[in-house]
PDB file of C-alpha atoms in Angstrom:
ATOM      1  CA  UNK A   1     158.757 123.963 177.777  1.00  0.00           C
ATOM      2  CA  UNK A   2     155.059 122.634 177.974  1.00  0.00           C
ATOM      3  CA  UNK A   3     152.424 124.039 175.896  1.00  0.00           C
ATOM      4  CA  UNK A   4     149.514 124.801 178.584  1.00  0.00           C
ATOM      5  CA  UNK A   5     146.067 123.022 178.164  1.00  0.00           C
ATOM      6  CA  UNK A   6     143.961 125.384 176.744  1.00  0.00           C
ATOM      7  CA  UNK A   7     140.391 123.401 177.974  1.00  0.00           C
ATOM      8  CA  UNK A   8     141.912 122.728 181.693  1.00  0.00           C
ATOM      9  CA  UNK A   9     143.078 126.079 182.136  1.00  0.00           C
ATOM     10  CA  UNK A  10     141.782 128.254 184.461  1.00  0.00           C
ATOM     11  CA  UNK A  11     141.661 131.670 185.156  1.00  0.00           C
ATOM     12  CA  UNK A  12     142.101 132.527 188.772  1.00  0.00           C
ATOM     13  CA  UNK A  13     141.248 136.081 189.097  1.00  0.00           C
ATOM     14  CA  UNK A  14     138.773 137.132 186.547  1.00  0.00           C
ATOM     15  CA  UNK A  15     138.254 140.239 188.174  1.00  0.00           C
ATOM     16  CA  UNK A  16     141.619 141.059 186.687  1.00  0.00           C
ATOM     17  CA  UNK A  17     140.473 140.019 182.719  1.00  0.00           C
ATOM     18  CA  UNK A  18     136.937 142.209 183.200  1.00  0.00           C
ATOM     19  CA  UNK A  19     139.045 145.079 184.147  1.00  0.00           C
ATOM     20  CA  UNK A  20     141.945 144.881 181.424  1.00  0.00           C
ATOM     21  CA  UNK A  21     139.095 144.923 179.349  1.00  0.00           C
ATOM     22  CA  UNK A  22     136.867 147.878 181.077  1.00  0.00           C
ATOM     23  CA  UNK A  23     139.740 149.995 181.183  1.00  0.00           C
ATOM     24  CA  UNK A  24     140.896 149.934 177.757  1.00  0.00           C
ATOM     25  CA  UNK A  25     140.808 153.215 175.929  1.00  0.00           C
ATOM     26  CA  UNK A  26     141.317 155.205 173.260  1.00  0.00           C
ATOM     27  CA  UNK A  27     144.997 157.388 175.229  1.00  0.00           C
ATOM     28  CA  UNK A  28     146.058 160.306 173.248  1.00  0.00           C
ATOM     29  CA  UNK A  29     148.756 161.645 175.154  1.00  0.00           C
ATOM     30  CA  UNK A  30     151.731 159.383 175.479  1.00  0.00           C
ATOM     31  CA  UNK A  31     154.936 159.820 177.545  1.00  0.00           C
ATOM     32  CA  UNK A  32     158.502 159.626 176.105  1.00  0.00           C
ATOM     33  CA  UNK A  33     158.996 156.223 178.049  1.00  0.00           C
ATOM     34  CA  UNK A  34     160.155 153.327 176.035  1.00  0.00           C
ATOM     35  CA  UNK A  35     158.490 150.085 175.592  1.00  0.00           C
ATOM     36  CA  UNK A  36     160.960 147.207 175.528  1.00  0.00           C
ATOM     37  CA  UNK A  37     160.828 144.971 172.752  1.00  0.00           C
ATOM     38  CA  UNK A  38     160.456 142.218 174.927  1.00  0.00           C
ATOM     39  CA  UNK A  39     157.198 143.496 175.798  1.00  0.00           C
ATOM     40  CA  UNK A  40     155.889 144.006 172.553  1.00  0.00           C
ATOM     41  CA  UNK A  41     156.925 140.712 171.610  1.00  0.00           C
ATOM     42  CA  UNK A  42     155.242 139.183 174.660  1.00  0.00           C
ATOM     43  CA  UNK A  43     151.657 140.851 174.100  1.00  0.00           C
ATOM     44  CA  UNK A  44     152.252 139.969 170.243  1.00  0.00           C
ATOM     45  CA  UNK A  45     152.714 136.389 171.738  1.00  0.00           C
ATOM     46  CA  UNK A  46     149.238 136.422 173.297  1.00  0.00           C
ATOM     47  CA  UNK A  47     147.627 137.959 170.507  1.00  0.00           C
ATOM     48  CA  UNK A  48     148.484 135.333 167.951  1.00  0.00           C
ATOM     49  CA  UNK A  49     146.165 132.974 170.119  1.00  0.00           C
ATOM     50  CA  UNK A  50     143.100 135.413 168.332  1.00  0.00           C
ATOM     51  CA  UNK A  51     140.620 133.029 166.569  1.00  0.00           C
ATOM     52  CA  UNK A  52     139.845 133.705 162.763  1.00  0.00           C
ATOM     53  CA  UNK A  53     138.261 131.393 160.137  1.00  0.00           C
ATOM     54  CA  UNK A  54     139.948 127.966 159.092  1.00  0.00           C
ATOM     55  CA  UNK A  55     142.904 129.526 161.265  1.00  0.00           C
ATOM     56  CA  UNK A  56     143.457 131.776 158.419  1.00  0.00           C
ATOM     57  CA  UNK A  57     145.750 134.574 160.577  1.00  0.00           C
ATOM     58  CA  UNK A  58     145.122 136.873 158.157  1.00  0.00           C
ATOM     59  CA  UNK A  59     147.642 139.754 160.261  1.00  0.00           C
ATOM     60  CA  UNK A  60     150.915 140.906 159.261  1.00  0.00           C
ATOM     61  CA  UNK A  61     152.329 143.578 162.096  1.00  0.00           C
ATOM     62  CA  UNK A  62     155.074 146.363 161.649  1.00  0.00           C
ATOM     63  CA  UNK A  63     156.666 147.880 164.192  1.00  0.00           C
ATOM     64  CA  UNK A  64     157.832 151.124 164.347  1.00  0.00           C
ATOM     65  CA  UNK A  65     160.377 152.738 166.586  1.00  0.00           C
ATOM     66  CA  UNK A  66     163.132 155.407 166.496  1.00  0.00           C
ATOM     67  CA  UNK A  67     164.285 156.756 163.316  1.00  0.00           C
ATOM     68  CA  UNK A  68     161.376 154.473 161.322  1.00  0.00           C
ATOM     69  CA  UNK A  69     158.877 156.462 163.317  1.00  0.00           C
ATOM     70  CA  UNK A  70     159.903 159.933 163.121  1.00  0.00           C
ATOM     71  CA  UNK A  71     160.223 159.191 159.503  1.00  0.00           C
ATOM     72  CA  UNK A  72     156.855 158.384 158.657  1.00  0.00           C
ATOM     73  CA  UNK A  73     155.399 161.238 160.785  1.00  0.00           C
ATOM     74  CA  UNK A  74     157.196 163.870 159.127  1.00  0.00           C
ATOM     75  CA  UNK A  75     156.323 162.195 155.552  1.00  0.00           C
ATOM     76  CA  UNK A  76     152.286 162.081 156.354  1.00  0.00           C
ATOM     77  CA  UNK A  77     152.382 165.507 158.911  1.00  0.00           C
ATOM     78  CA  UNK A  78     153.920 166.982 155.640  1.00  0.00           C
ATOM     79  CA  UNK A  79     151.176 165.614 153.194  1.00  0.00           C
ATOM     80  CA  UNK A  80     148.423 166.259 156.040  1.00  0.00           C
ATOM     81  CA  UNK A  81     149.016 169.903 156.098  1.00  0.00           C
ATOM     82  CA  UNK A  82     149.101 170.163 151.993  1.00  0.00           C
ATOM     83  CA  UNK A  83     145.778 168.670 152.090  1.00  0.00           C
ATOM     84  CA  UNK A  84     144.789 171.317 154.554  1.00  0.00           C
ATOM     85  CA  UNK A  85     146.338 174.493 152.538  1.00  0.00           C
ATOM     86  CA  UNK A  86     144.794 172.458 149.029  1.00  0.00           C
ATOM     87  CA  UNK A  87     141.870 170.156 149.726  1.00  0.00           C
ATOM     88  CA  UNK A  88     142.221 169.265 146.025  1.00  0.00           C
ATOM     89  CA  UNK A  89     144.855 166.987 146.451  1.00  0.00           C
ATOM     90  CA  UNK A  90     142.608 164.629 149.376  1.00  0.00           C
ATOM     91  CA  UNK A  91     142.474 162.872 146.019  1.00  0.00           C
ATOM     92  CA  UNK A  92     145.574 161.502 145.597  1.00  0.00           C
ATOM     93  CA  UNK A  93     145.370 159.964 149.016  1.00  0.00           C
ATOM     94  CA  UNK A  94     142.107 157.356 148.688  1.00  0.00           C
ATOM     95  CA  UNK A  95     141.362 154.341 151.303  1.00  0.00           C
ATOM     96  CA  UNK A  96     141.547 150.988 150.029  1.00  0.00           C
ATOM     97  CA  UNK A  97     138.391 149.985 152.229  1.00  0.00           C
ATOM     98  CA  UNK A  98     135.808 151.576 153.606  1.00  0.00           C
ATOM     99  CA  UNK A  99     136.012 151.575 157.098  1.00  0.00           C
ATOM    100  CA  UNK A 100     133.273 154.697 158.092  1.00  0.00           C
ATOM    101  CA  UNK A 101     129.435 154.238 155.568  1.00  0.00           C
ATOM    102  CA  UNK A 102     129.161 156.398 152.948  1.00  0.00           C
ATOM    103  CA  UNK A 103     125.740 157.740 154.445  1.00  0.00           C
ATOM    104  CA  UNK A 104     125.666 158.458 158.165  1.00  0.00           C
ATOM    105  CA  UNK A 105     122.291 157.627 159.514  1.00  0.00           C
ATOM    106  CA  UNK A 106     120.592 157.565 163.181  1.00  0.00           C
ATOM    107  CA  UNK A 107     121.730 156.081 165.679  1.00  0.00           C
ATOM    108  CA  UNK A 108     125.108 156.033 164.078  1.00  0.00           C
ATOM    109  CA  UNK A 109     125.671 159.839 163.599  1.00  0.00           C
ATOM    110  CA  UNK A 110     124.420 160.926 166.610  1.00  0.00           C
ATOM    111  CA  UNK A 111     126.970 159.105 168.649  1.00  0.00           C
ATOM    112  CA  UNK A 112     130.208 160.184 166.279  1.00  0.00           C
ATOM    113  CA  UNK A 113     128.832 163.724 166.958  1.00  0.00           C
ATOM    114  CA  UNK A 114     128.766 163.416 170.566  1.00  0.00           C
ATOM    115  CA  UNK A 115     131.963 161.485 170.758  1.00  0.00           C
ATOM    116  CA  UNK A 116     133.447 164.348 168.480  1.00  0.00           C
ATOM    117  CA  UNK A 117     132.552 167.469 170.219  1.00  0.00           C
ATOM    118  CA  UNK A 118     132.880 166.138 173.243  1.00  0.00           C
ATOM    119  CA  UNK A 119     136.433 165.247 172.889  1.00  0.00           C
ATOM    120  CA  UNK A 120     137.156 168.953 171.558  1.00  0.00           C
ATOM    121  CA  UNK A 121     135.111 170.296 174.244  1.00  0.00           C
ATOM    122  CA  UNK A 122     137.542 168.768 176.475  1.00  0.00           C
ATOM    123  CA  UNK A 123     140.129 170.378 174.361  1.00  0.00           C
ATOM    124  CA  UNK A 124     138.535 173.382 174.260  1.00  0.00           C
ATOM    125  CA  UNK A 125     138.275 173.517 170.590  1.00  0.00           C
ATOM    126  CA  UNK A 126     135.250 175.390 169.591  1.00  0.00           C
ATOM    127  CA  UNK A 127     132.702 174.480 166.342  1.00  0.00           C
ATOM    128  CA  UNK A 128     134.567 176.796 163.354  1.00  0.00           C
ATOM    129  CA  UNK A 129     137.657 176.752 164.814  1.00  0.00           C
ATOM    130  CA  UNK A 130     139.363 174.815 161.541  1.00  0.00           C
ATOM    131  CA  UNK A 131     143.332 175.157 162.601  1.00  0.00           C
ATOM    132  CA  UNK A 132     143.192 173.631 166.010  1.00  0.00           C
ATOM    133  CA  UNK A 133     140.698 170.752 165.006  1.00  0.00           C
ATOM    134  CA  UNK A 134     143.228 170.342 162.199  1.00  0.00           C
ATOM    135  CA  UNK A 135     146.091 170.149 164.808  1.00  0.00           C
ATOM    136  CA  UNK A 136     144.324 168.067 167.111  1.00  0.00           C
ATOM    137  CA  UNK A 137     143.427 165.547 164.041  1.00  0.00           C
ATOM    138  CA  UNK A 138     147.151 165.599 162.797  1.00  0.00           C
ATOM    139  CA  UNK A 139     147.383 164.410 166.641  1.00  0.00           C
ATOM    140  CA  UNK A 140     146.976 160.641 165.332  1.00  0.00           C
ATOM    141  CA  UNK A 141     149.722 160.983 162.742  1.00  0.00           C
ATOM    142  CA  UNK A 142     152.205 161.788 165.319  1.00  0.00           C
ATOM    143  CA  UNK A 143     151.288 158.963 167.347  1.00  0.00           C
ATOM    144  CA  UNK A 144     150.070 160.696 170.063  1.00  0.00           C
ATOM    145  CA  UNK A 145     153.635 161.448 170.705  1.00  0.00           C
ATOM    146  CA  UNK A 146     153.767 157.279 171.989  1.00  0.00           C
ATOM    147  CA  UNK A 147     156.964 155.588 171.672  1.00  0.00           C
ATOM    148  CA  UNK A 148     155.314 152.554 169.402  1.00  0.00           C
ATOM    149  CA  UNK A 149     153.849 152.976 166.291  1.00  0.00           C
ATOM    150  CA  UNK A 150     151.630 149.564 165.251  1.00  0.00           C
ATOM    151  CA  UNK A 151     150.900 149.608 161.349  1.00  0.00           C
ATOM    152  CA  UNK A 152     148.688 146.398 160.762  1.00  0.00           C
ATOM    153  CA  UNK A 153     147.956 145.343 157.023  1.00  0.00           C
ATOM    154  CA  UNK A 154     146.068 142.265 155.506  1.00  0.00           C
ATOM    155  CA  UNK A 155     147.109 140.110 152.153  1.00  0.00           C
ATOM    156  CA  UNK A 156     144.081 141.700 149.465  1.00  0.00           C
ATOM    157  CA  UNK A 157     143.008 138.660 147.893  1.00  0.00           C
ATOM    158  CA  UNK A 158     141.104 137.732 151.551  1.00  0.00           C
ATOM    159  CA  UNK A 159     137.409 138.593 152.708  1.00  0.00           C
ATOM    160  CA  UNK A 160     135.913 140.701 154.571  1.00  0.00           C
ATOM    161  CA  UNK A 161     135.558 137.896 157.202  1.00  0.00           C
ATOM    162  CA  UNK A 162     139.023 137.974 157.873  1.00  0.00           C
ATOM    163  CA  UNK A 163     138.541 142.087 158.665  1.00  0.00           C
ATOM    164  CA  UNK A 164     136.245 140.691 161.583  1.00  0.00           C
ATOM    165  CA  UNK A 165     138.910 138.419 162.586  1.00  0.00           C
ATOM    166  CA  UNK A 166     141.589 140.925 162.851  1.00  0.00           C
ATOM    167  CA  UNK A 167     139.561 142.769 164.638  1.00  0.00           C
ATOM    168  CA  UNK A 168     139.543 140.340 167.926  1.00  0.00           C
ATOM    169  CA  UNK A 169     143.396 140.347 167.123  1.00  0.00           C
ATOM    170  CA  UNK A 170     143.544 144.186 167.828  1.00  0.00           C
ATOM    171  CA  UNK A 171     141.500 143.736 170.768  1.00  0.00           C
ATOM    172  CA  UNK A 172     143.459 140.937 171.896  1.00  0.00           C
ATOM    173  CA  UNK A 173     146.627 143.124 171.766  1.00  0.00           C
ATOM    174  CA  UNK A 174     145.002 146.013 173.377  1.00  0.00           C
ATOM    175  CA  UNK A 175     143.989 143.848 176.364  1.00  0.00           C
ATOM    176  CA  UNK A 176     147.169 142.041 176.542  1.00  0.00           C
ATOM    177  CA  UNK A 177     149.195 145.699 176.425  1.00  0.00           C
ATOM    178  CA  UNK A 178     146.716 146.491 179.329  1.00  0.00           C
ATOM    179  CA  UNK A 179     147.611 143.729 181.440  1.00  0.00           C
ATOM    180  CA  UNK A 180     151.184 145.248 181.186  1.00  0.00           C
ATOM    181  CA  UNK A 181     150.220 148.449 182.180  1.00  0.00           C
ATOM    182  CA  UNK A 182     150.011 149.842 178.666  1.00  0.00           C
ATOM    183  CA  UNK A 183     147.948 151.627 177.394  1.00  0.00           C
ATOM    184  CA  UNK A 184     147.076 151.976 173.020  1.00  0.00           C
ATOM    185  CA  UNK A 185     145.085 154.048 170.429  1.00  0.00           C
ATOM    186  CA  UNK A 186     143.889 152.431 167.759  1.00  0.00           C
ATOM    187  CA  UNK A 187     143.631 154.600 164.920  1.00  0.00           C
ATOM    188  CA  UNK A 188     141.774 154.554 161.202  1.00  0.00           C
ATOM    189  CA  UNK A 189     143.097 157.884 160.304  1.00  0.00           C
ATOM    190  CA  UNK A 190     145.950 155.786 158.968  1.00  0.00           C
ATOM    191  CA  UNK A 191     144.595 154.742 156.485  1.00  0.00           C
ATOM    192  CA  UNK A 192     144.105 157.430 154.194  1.00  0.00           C
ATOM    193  CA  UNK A 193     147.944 157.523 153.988  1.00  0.00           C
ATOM    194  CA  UNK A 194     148.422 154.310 152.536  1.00  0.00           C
ATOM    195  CA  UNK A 195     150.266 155.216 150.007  1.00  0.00           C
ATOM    196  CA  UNK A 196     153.030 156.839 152.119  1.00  0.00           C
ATOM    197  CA  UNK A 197     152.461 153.944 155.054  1.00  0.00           C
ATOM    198  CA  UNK A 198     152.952 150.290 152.749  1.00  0.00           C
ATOM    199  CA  UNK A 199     156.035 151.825 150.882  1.00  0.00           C
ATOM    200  CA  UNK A 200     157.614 152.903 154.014  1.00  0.00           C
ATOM    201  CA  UNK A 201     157.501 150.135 156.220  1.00  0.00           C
ATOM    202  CA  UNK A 202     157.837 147.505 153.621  1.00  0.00           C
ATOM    203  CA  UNK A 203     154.545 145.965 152.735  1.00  0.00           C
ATOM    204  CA  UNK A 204     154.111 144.029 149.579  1.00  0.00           C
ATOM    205  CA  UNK A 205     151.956 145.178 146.319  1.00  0.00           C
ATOM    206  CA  UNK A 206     149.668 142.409 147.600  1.00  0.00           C
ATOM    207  CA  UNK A 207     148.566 144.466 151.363  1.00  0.00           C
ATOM    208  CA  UNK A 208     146.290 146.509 152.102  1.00  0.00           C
ATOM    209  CA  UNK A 209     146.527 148.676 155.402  1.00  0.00           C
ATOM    210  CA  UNK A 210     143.880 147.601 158.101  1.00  0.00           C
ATOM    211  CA  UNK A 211     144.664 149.942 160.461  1.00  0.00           C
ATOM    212  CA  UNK A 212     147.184 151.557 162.544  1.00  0.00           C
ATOM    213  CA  UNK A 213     148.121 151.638 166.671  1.00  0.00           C
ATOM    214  CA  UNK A 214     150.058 153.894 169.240  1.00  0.00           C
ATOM    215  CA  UNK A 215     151.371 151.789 171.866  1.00  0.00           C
ATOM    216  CA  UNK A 216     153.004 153.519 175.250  1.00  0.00           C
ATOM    217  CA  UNK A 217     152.325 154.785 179.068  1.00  0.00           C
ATOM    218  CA  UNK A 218     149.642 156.730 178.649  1.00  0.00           C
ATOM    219  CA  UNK A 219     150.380 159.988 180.577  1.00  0.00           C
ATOM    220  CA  UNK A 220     147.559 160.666 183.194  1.00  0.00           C
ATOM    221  CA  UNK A 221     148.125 163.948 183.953  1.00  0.00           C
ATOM    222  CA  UNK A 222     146.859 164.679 179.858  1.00  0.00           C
ATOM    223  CA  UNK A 223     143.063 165.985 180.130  1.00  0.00           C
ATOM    224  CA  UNK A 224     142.379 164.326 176.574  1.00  0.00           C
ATOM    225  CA  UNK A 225     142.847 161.071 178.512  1.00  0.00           C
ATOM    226  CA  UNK A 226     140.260 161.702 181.153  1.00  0.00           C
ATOM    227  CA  UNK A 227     137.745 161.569 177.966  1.00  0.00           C
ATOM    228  CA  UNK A 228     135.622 158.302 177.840  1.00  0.00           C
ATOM    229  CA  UNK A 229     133.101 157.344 175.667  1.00  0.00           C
ATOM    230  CA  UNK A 230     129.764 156.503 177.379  1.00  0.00           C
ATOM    231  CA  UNK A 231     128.391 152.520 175.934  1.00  0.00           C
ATOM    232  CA  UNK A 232     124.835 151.251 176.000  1.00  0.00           C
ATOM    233  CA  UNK A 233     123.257 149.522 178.408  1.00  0.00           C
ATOM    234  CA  UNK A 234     123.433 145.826 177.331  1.00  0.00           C
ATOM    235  CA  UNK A 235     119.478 146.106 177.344  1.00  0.00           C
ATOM    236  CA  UNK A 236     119.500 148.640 174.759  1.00  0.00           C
ATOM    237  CA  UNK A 237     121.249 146.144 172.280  1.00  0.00           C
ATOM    238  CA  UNK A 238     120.103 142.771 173.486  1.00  0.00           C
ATOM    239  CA  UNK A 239     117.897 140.508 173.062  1.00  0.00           C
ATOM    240  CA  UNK A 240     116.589 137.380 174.982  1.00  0.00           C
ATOM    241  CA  UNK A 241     114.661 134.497 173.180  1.00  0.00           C
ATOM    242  CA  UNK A 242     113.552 131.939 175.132  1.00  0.00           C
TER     243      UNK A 242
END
C-alpha cells in the first residue's frame, strides 16, 4: 500500500477540518457504548503524524478498558475520598510537573473562575457546597463514566519542549476522535495520582504522567455537555506587524 504525498495532498472539504476542530470539547457525560479498538487504533494512527522536535515522539499511550479501568477508578475514587475526610494526606500524592502556576494572576484567574462556576452553575452546585463539588471533581476519576480511559506519560530525562509537542499530539487525537464522531476529555486531574496511575498500567521508573483522556459518545442529552467555554476574539491576542 502507497504512502500518500504529504506536499501534493489536498484537502477537499476544509469546512469539515475547521469544524472537527470548532467542535471539540471538554464531554463529561459519556454513554456505556463501546469504542472498537479498531477505532482507537485508527485515530492513534493519525496522531503519530504530530510534529515534535528532531522527530523526538516523545508519547507513550495506555489504554484502558474493562477490568483495567474499573480497577484504577476504584484505586484513585478510594484515595480521592481519604484526601477529602483527611486533607493531610494530599501529601503523599504530589505532581511530578507543574501543570497550573503557583501564583494565579489576571487575566489568568479570572477566566478559571468563570469557567469554574459556571460549569457548577450548570450543575447547580452552589459556592460552599463542599460534597457535591467534591463529587462532581471525583467526576474525572471515573472517566466521566466513558468507555476509554487514555493515560499518556513522557520518558523524564526529556524537556519541556517535548511537553509542547505532546501537546499537538493530544490535539491531534482529539480532532481525529472527532472526525469519528467521538467525542474526549482531556483531563490534568490525573496527575496528582501518579503514584497509583504509572504502577497500574505499567509505566517504567523512567515516566512521568503527562496527562490523562476519556474517550467515548458523548451523551447529548447530559446538561454538563451543553457547557462551553467562551475564547477571545483573535484581536484580543494578536498582533499584526507589517
Amino acid at each position: 500500500m502507497s504512502t500518500p504525498s504529504q506536499v501534493s495532498t489536498r484537502i477537499e472539504d476544509p469546512g469539515s477540518v475547521d469544524d472537527a476542530i470548532a467542535s471539540r470539547f471538554s464531554a463529561r457525560a459519556f454513554l456505556p457504548r463501546p469504542v472498537p479498538r479498531e477505532t482507537i487504533e485508527g485515530i492513534l494512527e493519525v496522531a503519530r503524524r504530530s510534529p515534535s522536535g528532531t522527530n523526538t515522539q516523545p508519547w507513550r499511550v495506555y489504554v484502558l478498558q474493562g477490568a483495567s479501568r474499573e480497577a484504577l477508578v476504584a484505586q484513585v475514587c478510594a484515595a480521592h475520598d481519604a484526601i477529602y475526610a483527611d486533607p493531610s494526606l494530599a501529601q503523599e500524592y504530589p505532581e511530578d510537573w507543574d501543570y497550573y502556576p503557583r501564583q494565579w494572576v489576571s487575566p489568568y484567574l479570572d477566566r478559571r473562575r468563570e469557567n469554574g462556576w459556571g460549569l457548577y452553575g450548570l450543575l447547580g452546585i452552589a459556592r460552599g457546597e463542599k460534597d457535591k463539588m467534591h463529587a462532581q471533581h471525583q467526576r474525572n476519576f471515573r472517566f466521566f463514566d466513558a468507555p476509554v480511559g487514555l493515560m499518556f506519560t513522557i520518558d523524564r530525562v526529556l524537556g519541556r519542549g517535548s511537553l509542547m509537542d505532546y501537546g499537538m499530539f493530544l490535539q491531534n487525537i482529539m480532532v481525529a476522535a472527532r472526525a469519528r464522531g467521538l467525542h474526549t476529555c482531556p483531563q490534568a486531574a490525573w496527575n496528582g495520582f501518579s503514584r497509583i496511575v504509572l504502577p497500574h498500567i505499567g509505566a517504567g521508573p523512567d515516566e512521568m504522567l503527562v496527562c490523562g483522556m476519556s474517550l467515548g459518545w458523548a451523551d447529548e442529552t447530559a446538561p454538563v455537555n451543553h457547557f462551553h467555554t467562551p475564547r477571545e476574539p483573535v484581536a484580543s491576542f494578536t498582533r499584526w506587524l507589517d
